[in-house]
PDB file of C-alpha atoms in Angstrom:
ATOM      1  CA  UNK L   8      99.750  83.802 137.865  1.00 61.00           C
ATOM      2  CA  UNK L   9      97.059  82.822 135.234  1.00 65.00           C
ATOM      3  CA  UNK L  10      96.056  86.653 135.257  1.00 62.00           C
ATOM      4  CA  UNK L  11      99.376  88.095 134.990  1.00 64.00           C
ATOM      5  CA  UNK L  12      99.648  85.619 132.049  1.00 62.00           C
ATOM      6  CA  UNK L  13      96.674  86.859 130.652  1.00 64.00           C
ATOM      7  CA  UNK L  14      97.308  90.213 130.883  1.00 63.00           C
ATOM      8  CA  UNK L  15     100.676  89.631 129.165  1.00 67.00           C
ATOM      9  CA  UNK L  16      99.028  88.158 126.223  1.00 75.00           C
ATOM     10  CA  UNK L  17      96.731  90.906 126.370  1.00 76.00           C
ATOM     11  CA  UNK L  18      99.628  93.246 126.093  1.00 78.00           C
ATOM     12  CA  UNK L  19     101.778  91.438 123.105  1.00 79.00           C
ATOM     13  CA  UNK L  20      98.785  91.433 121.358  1.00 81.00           C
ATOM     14  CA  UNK L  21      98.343  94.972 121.578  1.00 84.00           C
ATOM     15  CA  UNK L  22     101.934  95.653 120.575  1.00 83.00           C
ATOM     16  CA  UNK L  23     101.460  93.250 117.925  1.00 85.00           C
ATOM     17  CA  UNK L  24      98.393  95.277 116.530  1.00 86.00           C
ATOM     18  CA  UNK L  25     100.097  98.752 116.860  1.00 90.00           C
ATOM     19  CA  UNK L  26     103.478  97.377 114.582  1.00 88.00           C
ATOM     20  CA  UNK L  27     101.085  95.811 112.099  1.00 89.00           C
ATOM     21  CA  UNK L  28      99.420  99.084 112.260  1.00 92.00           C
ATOM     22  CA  UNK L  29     102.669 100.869 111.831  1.00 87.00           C
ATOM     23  CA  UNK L  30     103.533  98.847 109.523  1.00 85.00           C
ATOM     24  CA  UNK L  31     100.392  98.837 106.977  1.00 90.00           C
ATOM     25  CA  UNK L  32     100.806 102.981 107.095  1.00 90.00           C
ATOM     26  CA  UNK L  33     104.328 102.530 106.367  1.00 87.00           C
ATOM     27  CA  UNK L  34     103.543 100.401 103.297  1.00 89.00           C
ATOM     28  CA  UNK L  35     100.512 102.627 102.279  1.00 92.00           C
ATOM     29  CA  UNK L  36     103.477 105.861 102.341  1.00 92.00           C
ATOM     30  CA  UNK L  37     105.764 103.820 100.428  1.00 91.00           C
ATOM     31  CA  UNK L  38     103.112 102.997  97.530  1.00 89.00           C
ATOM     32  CA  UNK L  39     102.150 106.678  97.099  1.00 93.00           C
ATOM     33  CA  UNK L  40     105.879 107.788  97.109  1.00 92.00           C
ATOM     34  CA  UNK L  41     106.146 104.742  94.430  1.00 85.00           C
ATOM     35  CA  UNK L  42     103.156 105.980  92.467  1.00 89.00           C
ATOM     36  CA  UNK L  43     104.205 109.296  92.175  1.00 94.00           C
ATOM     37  CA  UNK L  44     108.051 108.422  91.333  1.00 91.00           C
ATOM     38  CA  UNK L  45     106.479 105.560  88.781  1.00 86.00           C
ATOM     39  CA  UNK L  46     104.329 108.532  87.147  1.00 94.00           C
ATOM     40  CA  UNK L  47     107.573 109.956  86.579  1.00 93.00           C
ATOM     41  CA  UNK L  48     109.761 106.969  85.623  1.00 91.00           C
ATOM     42  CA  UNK L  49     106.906 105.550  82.891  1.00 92.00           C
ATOM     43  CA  UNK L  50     106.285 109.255  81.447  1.00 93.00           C
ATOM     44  CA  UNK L  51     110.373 109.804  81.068  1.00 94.00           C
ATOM     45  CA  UNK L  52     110.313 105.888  79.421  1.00 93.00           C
ATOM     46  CA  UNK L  53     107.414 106.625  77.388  1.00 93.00           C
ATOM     47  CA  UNK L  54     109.100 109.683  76.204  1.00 92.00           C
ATOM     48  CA  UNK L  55     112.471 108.454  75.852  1.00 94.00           C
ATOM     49  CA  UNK L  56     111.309 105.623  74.374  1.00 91.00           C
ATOM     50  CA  UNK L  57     109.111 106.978  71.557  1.00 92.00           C
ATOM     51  CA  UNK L  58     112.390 108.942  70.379  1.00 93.00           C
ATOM     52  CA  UNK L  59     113.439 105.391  69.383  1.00 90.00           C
ATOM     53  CA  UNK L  60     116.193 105.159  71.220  1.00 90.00           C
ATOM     54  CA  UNK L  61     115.537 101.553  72.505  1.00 88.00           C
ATOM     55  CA  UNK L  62     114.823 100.400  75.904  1.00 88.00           C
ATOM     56  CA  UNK L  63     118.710 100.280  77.721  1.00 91.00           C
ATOM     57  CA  UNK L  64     118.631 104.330  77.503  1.00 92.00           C
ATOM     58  CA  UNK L  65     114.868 104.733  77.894  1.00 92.00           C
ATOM     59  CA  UNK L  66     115.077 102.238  81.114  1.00 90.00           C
ATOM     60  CA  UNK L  67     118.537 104.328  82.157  1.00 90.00           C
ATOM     61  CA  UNK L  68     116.574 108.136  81.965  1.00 94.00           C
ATOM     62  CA  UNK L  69     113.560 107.119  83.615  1.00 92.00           C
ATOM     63  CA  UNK L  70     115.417 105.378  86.179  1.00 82.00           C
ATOM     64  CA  UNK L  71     117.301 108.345  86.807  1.00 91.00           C
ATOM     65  CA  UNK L  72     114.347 110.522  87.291  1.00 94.00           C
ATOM     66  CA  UNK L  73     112.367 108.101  89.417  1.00 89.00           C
ATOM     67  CA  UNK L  74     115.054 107.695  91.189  1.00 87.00           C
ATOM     68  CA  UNK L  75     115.850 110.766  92.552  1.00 92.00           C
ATOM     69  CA  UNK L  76     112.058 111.277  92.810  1.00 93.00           C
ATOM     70  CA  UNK L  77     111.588 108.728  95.150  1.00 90.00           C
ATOM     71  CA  UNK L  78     114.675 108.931  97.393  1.00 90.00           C
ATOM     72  CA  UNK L  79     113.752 111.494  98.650  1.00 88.00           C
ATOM     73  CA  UNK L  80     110.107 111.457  99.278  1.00 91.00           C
ATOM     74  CA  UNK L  81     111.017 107.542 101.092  1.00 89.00           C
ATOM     75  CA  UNK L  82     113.921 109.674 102.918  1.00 86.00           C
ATOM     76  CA  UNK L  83     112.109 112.449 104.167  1.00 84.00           C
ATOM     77  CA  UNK L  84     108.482 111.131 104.054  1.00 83.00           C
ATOM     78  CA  UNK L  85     108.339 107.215 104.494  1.00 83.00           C
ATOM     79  CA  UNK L  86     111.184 106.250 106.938  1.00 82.00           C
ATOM     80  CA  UNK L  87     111.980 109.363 108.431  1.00 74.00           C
ATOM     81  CA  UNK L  88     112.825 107.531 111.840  1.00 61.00           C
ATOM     82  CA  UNK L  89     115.274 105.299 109.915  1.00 54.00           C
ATOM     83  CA  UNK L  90     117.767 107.421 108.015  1.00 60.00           C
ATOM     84  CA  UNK L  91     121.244 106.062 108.149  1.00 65.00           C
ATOM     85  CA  UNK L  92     124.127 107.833 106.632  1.00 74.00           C
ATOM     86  CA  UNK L  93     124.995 105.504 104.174  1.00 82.00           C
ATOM     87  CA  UNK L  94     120.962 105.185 102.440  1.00 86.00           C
ATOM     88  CA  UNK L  95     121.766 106.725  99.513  1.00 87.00           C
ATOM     89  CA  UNK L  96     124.380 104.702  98.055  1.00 90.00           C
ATOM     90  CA  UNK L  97     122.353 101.623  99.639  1.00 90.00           C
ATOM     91  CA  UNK L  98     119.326 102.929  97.954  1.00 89.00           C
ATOM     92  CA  UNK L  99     121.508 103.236  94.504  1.00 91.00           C
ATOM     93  CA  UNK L 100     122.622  99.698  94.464  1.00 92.00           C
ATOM     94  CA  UNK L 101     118.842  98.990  95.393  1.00 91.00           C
ATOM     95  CA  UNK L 102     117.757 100.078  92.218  1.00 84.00           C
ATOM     96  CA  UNK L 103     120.581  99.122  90.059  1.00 89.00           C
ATOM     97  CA  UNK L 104     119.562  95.546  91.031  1.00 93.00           C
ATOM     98  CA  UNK L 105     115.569  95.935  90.844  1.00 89.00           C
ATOM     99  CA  UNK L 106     116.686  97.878  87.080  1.00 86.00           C
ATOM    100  CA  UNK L 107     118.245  94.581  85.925  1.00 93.00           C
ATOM    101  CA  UNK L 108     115.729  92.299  87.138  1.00 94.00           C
ATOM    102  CA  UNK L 109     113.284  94.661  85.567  1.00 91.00           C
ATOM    103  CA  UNK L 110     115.552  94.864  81.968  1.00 92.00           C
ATOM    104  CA  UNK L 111     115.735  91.160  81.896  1.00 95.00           C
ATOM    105  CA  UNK L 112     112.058  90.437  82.018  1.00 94.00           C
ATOM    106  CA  UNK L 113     111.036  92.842  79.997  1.00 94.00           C
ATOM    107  CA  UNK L 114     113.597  91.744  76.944  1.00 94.00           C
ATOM    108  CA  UNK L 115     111.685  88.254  77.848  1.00 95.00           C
ATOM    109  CA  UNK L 116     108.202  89.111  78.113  1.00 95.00           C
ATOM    110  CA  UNK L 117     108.352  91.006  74.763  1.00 93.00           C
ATOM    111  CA  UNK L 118     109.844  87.525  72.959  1.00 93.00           C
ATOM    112  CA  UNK L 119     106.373  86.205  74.686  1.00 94.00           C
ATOM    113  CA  UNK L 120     103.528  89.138  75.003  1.00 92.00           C
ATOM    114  CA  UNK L 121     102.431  91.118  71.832  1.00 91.00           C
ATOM    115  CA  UNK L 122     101.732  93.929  74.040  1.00 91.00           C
ATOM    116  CA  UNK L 123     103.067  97.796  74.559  1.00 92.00           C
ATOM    117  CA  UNK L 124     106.481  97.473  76.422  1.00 91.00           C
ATOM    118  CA  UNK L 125     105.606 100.188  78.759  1.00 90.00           C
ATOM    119  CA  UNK L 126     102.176  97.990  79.884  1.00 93.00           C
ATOM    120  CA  UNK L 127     104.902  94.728  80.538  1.00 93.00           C
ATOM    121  CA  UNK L 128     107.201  97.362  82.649  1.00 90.00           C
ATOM    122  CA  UNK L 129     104.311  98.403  84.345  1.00 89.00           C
ATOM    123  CA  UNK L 130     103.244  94.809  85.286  1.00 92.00           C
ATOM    124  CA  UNK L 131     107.011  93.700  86.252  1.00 92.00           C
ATOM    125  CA  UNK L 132     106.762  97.036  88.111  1.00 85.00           C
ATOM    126  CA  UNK L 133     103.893  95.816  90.230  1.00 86.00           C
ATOM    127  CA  UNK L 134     105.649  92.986  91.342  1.00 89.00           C
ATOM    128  CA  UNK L 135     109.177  94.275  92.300  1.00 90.00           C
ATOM    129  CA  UNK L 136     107.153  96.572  94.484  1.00 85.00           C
ATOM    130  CA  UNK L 137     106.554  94.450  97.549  1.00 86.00           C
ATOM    131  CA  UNK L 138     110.643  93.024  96.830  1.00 87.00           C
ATOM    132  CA  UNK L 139     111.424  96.837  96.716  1.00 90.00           C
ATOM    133  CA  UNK L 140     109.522  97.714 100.259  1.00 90.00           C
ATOM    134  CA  UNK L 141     111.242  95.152 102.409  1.00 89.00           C
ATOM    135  CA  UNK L 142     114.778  95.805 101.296  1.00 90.00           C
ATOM    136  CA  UNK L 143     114.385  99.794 101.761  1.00 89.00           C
ATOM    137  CA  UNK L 144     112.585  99.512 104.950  1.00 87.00           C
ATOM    138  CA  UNK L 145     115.137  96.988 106.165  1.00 86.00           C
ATOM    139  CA  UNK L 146     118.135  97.470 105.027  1.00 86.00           C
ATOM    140  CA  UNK L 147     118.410 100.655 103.166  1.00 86.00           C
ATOM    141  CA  UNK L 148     116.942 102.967 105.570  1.00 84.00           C
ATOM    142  CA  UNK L 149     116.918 100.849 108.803  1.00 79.00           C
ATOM    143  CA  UNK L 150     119.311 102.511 110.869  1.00 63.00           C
ATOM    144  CA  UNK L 151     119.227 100.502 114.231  1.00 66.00           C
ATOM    145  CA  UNK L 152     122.541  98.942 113.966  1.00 55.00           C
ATOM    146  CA  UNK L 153     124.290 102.586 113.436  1.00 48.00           C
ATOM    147  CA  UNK L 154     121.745 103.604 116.348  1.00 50.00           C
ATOM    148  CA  UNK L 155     123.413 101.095 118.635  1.00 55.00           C
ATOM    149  CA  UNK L 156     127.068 101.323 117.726  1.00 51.00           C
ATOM    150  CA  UNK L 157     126.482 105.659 118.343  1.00 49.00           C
ATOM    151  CA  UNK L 158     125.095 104.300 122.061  1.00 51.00           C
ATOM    152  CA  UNK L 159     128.279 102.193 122.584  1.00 55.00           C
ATOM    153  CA  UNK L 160     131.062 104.679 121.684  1.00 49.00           C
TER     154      UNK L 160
END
């Protein structure tokens, strides 16, 4: 009994190792997809931006570019096991959300930092990254609950 016990351990721990595994790779796709669409969001706001347009339309055109960017590299490269049907217009409200936290803080941290807006964006950025991963990997592209109402019908 005490060695089937063991061995179970043994096993969960294994599993355990492999999803963390899974997991860190997951995370590690997800950041290069985000550094590459982020290369493309800060050069269109930088851009945009330095036309003097002010930060609503620069935030609205690099948004637009990173987002498409980065849809579908995290659709087709990232979660390519978890693509539900509805991930795009998940993925759109996704960003409109992370875009207003990101608006807001930046129209605050300017009040507060002497610095380049783009540098604060880039900061904020940072952060809203590890917000950004969970809700895409489990909610806008997990697709287990459309997996197991396509096994019931």
């Amino acid at each position: 009994r005490e060695y089937r016990q063991g061995l179970r351990n043994e096993t969960q721990l294994k599993v355990e190792r492999l999803q963390l595994k899974k997991t860190i790779i997951s995370y590690l796709k997800y950041s290069a997809a985000g550094l590459i669409a982020s290369a493309a969001d800060n050069i269109t706001y930088f851009l945009v931006n330095r036309a003097g347009v002010g930060d609503v339309p620069a935030l609205a055109a690099a948004r637009i570019v990173s987002l498409i960017v980065n849809f579908i590299l995290l659709r087709f490269a990232v979660f390519q096991q978890g693509r539900r049907r509805d991930s795009f217009p998940r993925y759109i409200l996704l960003v409109i959300f992370s875009t207003t936290i990101v608006y807001f803080l930046l129209k605050w941290l300017k009040s507060l930092i002497p610095v380049n807006p783009t540098l604060i964006k880039m900061g904020i950025e940072f952060a809203m990254n590890f917000f950004n991963y969970a809700v895409a990997r489990f909610i806008v592209f997990d697709d287990k609950k459309e997996q197991e109402q396509s096994r019931e019908a």
